[in-house]
Tab-separated table of C-alpha atoms (C1' of nucleotides) in Angstrom:
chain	number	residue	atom	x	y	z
A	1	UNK	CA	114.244	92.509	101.430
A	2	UNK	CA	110.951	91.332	103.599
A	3	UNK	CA	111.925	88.293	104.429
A	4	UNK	CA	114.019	89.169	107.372
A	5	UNK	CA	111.277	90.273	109.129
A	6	UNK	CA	108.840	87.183	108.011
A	7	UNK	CA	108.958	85.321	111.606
A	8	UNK	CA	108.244	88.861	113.361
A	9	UNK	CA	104.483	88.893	111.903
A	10	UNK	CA	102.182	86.684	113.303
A	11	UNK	CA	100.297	86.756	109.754
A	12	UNK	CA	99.098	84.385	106.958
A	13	UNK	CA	101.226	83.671	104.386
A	14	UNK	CA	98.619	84.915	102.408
A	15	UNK	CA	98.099	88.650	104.162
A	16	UNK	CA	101.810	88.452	104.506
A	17	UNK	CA	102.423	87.972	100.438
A	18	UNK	CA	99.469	90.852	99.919
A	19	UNK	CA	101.295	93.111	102.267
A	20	UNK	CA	104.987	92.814	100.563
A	21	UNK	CA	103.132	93.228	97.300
A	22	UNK	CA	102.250	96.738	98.286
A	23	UNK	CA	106.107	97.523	98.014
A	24	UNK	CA	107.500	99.006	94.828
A	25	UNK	CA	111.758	98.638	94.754
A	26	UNK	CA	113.160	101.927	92.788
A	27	UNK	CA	116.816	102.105	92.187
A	28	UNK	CA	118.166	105.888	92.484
A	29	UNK	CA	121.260	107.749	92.037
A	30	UNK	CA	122.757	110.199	94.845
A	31	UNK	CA	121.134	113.289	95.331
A	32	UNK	CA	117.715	111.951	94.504
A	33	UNK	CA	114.705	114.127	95.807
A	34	UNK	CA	112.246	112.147	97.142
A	35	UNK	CA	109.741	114.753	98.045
A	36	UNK	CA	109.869	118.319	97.520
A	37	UNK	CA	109.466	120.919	99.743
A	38	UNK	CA	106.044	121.779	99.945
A	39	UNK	CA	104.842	118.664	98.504
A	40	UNK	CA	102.207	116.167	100.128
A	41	UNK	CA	103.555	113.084	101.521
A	42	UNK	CA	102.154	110.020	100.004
A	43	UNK	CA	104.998	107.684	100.186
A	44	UNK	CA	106.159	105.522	103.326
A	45	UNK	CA	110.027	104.483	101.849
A	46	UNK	CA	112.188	101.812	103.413
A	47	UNK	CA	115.643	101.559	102.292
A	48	UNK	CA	117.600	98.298	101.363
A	49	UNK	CA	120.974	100.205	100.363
A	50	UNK	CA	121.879	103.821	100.775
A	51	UNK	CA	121.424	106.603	103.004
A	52	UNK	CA	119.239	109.280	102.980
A	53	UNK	CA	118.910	112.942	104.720
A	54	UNK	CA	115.684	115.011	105.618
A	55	UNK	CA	116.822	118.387	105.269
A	56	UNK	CA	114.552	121.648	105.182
A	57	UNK	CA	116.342	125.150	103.707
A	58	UNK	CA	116.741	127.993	106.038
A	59	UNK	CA	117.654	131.502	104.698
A	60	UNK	CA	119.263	129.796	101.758
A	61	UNK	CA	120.912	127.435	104.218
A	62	UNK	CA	120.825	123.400	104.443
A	63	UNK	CA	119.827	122.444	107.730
A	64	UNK	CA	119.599	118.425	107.938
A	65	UNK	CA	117.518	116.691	110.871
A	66	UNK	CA	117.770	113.484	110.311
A	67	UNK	CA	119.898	110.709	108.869
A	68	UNK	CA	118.224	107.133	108.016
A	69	UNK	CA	120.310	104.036	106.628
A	70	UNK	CA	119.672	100.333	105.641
A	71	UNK	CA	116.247	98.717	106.821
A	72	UNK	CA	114.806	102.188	108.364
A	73	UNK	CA	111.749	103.719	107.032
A	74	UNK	CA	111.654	107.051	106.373
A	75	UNK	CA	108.650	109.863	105.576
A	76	UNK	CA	107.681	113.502	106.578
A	77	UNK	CA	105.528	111.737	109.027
A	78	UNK	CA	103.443	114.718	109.835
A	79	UNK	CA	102.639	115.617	106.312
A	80	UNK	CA	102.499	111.795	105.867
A	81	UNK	CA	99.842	111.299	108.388
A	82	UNK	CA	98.041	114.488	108.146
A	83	UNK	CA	98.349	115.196	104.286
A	84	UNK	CA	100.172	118.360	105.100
A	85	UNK	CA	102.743	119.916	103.168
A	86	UNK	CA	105.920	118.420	103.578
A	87	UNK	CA	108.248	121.325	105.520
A	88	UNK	CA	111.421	118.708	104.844
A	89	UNK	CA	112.878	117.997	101.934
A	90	UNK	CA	113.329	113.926	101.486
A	91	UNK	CA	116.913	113.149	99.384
A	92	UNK	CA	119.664	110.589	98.883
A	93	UNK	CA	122.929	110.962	99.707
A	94	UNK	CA	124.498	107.940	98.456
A	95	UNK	CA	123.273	106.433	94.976
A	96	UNK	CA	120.253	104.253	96.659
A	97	UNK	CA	117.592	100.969	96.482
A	98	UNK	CA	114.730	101.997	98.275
A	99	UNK	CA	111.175	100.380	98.722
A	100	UNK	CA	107.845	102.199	98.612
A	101	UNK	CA	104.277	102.218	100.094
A	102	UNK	CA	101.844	104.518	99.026
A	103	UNK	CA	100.048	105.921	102.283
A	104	UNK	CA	96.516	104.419	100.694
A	105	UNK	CA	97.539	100.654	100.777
A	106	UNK	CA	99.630	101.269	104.229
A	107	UNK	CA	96.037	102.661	105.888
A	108	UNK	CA	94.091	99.823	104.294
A	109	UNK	CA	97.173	97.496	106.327
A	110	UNK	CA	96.925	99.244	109.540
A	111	UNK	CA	93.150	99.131	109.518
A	112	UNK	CA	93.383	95.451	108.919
A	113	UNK	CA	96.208	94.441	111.742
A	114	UNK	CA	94.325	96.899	114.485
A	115	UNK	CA	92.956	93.755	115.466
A	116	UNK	CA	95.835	92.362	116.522
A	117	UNK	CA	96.926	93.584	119.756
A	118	UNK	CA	100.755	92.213	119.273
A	119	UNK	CA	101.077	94.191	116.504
A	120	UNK	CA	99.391	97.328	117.006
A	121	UNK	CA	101.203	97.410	120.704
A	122	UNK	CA	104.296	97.324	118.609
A	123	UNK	CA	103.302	100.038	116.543
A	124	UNK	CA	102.583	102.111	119.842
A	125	UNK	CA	105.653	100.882	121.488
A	126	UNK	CA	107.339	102.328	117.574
A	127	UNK	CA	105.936	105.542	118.312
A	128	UNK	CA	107.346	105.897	122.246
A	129	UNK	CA	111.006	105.239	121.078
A	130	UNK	CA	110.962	107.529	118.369
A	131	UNK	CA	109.341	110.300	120.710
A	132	UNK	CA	112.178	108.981	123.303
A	133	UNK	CA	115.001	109.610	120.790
A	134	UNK	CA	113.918	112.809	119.900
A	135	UNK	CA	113.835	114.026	123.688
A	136	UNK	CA	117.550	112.622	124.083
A	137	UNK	CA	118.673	114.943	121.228
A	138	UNK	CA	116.945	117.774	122.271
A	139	UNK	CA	118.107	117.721	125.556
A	140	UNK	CA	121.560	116.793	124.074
A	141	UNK	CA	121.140	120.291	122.183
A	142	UNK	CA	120.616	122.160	125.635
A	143	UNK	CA	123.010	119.968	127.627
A	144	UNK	CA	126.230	119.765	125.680
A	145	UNK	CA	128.599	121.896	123.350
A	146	UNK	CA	128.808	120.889	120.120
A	147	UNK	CA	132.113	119.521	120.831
A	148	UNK	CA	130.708	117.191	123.215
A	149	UNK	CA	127.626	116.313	120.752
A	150	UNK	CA	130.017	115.600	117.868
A	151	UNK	CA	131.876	112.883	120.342
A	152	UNK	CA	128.153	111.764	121.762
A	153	UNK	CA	127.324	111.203	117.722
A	154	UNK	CA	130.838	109.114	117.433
A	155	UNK	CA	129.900	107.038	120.375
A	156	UNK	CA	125.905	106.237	119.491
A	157	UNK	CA	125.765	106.697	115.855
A	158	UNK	CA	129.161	105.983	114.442
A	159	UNK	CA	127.196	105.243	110.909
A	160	UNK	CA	126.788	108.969	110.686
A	161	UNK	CA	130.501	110.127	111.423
A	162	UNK	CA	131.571	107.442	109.069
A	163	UNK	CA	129.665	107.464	105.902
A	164	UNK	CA	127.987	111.149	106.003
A	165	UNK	CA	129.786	113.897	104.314
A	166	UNK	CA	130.926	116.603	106.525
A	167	UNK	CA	128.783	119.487	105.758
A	168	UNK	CA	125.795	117.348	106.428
A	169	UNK	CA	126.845	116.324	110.090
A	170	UNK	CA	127.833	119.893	110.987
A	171	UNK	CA	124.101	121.420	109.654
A	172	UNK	CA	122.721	118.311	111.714
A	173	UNK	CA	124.942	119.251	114.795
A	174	UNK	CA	123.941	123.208	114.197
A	175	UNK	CA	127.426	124.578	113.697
A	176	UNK	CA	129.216	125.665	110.701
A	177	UNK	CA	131.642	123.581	108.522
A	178	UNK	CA	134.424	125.420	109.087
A	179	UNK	CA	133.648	125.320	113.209
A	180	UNK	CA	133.009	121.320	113.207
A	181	UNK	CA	136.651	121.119	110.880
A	182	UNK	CA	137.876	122.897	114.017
A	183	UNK	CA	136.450	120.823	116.422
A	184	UNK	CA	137.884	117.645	114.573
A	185	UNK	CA	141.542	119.140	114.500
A	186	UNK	CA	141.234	119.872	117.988
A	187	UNK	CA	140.204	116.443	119.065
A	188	UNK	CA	142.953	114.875	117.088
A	189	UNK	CA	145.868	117.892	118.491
A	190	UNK	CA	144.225	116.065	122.089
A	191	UNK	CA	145.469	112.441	121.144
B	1	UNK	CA	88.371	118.941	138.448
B	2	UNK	CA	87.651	116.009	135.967
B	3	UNK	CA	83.811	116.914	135.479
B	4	UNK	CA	84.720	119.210	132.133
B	5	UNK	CA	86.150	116.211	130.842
B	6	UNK	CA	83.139	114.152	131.334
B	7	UNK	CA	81.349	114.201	127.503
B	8	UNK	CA	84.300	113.664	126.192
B	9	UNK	CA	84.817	110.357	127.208
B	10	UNK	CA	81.844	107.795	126.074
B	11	UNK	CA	81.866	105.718	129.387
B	12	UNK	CA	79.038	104.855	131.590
B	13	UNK	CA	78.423	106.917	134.963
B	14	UNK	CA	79.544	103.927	136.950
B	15	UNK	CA	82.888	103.379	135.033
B	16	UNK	CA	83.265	107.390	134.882
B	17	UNK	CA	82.890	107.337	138.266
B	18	UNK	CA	85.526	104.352	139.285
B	19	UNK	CA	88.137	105.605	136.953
B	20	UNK	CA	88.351	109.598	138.498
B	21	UNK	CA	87.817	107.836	141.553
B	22	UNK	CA	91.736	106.524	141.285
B	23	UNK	CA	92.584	109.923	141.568
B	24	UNK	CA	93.909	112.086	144.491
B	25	UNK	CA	94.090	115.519	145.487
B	26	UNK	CA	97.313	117.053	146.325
B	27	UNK	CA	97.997	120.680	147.815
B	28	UNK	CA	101.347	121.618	147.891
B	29	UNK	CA	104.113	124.786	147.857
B	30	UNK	CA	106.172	126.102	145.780
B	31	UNK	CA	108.963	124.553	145.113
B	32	UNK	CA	108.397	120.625	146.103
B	33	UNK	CA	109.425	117.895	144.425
B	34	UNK	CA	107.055	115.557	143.196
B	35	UNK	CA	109.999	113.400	141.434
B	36	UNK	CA	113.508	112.990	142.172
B	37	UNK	CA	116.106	112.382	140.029
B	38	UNK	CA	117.109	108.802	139.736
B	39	UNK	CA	113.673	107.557	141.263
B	40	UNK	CA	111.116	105.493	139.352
B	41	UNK	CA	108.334	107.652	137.811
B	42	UNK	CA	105.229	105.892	139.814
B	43	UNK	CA	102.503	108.812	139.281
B	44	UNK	CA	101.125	110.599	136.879
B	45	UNK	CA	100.004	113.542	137.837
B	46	UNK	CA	97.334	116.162	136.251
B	47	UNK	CA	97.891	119.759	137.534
B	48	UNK	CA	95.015	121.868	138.421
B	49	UNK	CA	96.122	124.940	139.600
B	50	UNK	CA	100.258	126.157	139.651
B	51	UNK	CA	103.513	125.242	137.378
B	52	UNK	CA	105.248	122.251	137.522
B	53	UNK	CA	108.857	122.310	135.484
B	54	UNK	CA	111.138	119.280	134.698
B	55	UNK	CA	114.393	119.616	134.717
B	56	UNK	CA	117.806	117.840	135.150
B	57	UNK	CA	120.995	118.366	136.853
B	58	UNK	CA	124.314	119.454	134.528
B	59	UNK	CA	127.212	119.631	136.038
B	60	UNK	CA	126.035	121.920	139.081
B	61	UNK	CA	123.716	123.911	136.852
B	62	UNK	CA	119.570	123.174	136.207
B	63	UNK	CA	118.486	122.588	133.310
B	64	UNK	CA	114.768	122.486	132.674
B	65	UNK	CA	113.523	120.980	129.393
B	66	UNK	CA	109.834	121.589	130.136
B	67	UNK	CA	106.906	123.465	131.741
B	68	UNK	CA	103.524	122.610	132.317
B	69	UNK	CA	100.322	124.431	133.790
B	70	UNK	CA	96.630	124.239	134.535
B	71	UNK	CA	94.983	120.857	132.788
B	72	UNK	CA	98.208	119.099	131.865
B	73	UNK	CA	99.453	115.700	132.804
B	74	UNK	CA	103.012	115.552	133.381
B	75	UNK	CA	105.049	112.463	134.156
B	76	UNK	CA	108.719	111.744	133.712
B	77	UNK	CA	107.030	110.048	130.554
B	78	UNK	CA	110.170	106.755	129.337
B	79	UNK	CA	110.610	106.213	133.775
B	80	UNK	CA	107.143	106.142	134.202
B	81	UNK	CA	106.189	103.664	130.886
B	82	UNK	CA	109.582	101.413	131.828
B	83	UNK	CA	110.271	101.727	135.273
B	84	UNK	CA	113.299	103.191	134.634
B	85	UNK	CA	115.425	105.667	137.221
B	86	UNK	CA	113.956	109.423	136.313
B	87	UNK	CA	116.652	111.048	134.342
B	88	UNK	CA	114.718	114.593	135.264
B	89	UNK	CA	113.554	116.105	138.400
B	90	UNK	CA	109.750	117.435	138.529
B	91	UNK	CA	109.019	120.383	140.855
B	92	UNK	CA	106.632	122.909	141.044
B	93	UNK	CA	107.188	126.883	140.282
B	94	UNK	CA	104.197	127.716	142.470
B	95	UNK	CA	101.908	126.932	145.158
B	96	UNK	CA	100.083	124.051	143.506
B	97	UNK	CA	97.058	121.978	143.389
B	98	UNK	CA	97.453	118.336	141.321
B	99	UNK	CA	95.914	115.287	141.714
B	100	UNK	CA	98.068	112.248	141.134
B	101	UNK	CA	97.184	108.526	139.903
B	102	UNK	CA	99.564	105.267	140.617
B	103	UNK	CA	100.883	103.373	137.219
B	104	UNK	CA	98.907	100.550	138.528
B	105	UNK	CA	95.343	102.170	138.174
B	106	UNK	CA	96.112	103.619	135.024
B	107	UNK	CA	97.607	100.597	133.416
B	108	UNK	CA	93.768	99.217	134.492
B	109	UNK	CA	92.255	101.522	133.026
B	110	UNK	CA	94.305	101.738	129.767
B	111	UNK	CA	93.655	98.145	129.448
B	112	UNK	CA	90.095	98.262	130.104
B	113	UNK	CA	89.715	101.062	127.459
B	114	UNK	CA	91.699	99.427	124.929
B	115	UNK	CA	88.411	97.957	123.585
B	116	UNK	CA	87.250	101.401	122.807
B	117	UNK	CA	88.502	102.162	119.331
B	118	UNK	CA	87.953	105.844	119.956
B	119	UNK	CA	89.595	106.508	123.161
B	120	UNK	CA	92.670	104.058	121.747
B	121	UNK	CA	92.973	106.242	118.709
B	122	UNK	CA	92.602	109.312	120.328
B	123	UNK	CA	95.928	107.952	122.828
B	124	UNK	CA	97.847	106.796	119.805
B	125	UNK	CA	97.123	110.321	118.452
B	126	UNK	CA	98.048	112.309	122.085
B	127	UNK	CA	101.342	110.571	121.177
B	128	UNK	CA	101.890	111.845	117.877
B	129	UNK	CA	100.824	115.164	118.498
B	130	UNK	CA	103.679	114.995	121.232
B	131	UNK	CA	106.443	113.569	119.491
B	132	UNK	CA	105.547	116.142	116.836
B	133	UNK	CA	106.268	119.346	119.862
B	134	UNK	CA	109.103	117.689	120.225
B	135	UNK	CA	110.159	118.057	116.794
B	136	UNK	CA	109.302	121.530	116.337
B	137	UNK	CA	111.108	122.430	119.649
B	138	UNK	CA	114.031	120.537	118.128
B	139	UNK	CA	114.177	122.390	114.942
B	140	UNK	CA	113.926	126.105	116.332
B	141	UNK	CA	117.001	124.986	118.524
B	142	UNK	CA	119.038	124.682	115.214
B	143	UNK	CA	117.280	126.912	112.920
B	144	UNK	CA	116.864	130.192	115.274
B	145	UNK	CA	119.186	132.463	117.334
B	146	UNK	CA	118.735	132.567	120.919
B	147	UNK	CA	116.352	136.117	120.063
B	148	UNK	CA	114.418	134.675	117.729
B	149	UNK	CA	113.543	131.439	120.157
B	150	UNK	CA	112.256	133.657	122.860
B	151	UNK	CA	109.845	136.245	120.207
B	152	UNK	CA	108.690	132.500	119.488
B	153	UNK	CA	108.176	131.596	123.156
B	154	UNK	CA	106.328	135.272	123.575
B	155	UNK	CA	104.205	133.995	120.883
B	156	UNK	CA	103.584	130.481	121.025
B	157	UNK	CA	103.663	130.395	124.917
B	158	UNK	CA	102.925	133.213	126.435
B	159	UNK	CA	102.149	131.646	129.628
B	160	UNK	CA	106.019	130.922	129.913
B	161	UNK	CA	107.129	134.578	129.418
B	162	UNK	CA	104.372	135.509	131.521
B	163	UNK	CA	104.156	133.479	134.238
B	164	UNK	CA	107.627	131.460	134.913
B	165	UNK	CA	110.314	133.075	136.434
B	166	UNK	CA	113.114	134.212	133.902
B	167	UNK	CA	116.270	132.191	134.925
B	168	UNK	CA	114.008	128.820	134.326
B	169	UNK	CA	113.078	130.411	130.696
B	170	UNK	CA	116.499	130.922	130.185
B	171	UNK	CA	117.879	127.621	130.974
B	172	UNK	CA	114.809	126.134	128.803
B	173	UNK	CA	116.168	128.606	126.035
B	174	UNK	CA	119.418	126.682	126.382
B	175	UNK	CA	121.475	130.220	127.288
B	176	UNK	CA	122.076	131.997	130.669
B	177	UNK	CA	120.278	134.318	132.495
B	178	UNK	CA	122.758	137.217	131.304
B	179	UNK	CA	122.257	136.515	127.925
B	180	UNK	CA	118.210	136.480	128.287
B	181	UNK	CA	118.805	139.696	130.199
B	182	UNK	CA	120.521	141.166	127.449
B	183	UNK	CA	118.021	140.221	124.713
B	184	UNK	CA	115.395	141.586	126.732
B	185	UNK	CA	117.412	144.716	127.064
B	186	UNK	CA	117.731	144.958	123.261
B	187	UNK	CA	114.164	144.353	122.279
B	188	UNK	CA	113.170	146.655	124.652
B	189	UNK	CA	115.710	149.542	122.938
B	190	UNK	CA	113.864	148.560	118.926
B	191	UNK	CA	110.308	149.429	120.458
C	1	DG	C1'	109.237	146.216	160.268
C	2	DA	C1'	113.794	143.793	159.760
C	3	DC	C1'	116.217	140.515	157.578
C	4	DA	C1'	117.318	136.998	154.227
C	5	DA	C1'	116.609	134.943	149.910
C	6	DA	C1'	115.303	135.147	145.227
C	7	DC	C1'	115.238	137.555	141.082
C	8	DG	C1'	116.790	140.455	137.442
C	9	DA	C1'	119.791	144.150	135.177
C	10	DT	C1'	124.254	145.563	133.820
C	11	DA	C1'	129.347	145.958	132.994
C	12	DA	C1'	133.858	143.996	131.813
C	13	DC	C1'	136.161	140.542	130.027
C	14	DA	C1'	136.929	135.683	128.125
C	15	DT	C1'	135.501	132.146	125.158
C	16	DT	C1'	132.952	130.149	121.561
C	17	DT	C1'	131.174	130.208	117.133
C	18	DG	C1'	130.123	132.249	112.588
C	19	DT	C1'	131.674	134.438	108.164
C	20	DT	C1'	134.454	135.019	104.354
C	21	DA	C1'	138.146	133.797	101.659
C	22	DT	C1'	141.696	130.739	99.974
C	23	DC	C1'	143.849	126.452	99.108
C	24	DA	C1'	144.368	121.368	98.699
C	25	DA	C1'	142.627	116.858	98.122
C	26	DA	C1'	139.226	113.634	96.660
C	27	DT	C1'	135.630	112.373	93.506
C	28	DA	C1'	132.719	112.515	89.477
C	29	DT	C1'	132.125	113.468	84.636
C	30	DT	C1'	133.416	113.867	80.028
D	1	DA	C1'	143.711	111.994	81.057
D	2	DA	C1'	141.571	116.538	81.595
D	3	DT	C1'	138.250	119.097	83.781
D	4	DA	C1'	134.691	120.382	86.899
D	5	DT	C1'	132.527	119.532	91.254
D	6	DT	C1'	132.516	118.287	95.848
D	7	DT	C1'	134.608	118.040	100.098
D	8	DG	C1'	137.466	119.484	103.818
D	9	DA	C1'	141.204	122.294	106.216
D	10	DT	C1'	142.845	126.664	107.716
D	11	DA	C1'	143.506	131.707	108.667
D	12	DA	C1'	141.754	136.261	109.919
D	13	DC	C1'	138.344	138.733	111.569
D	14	DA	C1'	133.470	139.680	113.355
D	15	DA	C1'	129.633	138.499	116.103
D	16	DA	C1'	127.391	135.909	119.618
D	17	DT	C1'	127.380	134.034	124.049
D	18	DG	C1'	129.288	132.700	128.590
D	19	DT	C1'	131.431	133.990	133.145
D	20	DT	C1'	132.068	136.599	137.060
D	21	DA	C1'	131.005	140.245	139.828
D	22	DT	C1'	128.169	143.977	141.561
D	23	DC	C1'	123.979	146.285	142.508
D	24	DG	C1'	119.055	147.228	143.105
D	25	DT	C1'	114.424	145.418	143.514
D	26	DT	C1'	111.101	142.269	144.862
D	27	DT	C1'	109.382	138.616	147.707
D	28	DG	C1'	109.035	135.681	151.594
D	29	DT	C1'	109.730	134.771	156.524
D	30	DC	C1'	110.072	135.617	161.234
DNA sequence: GACAAACGATAACATTTGTTATCAAATATT
DNA sequence: AATATTTGATAACAAATGTTATCGTTTGTC
């Protein structure tokens, strides 16, 4: 699973076996809840195989806000960071193998490569793209109908409109289920 | 203008003194533009008195995605870092004082202060607390109605309401000035 | 003070989107 | 294979929101 990114860390073999060690793999059927609503984040999780939704419930009412697939990491950052409770829900969608980190050993790791400027620019340069990608769907929530952001998600994240069930997309696009099966019927009356 | 700042940054007099040095004072109306769109983000600039928005164009209509007043620093943030054409437009609402500093001096200075853990940390942190707005904005956009986001804006950011004209709050809402009329209206009747 | 421009409220109507219900197809479970 | 669950499409109706137009008020400019 690690070993892809070997050449990327300019570390000993040594710090770079301790590091992978800090990873536990845990295989996990669909529907798995990671971490509760409410709960305290203590786990970083990377995936190797599956896909998995952070979702928070809304009068009774799914509402998904992100998506994550093969090699991404996923957490409730905030609650990861700041040992808040957790206002997402973390859960599989597809039966899963995912990695973990507890947040203890990934401080002790960050403390240790803050002295090297490569990596901890990276880790910077990590935190402007994922403020960046935010913006971009935000504005793309201001910007566009959800017509338009359903053919935008097609375009730049065909993963989604291929492998996520339905329901999930349209709660992540902020429509109904029944409004994005219009939208789709519509597109297709178009072709 | 930068002297309230001054104990909170552990620098010498002399380096104090160079680095607000880099800065420039800046009187200007209502209404200029201090960024145009497609233009590479050069400044950064820190507003002491007045309202700057951003916004974009779409499709004939403005769209503004932020405001920001007294003691902020506002830059078209991914042009500015990557010299990259401005996807936004900055302008101010008022008659405004700001004081600007080139990429160049600041990338000294970041550089320079690099070496001090606690200013670093404090910048990785000014990052997170951002990208974590961002997310908050994000989710009222697909959680609440139209209503709900502007009782939020009352409360969260009551300089907005207050203080910015109401078309601009209803493009940053995402609906048109009609419909923010209307709410208005309709709160107004439940009192 | 006169005029123009900006701002905001409102009405009438069109369009978009949500809600509820029903049905069909695909998938999982036993 | 039989059954239950999940997923998705569609129709009918209700609610939310946009569009266009008009009017009055405020603000800025000369």
């Amino acid at each position: 699973m690690f070993n892809q990114f070997r050449n990327k860390f300019p570390l000993t073999d040594e710090k770079w076996m301790e590091y992978t060690n800090c990873f536990k793999r845990l295989e996990i059927p669909a529907k798995t809840i990671l971490l509760e609503e409410g709960e305290v984040s203590k786990r970083l999780f990377i995936i190797e195989k599956g896909i998995i939704r952070v979702w928070f419930n809304n009068n009774g009412k799914d509402l998904t806000t992100q998506f994550f697939f093969e090699n991404q990491s996923v957490a409730s950052i905030e609650s990861f960071m700041k040992k808040l409770p957790s206002p997402v829900v973390i859960e599989t969608i597809e039966p899963s193998v995912v990695w973990w980190i507890s947040k203890n050993d990934l401080d002790k790791i960050l403390e240790e490569i803050k002295e090297i400027p490569e990596l901890r620019d990276r880790f910077i340069n990590m935190l402007f793209e994922r403020t960046f990608d935010y913006m971009k769907h935000f504005v793309s929530f201001i910007k566009d109908f959800p017509t338009q952001r359903y053919l935008n998600l097609i375009e730049e994240r065909p993963q989604i409109t291929q492998r996520v069930p339905q329901h999930y997309i349209a709660s992540y696009l902020g429509i109904s289920t029944v409004h994005l099966s219009r939208i789709k019927s519509k597109l297709l009356q178009k072709k």
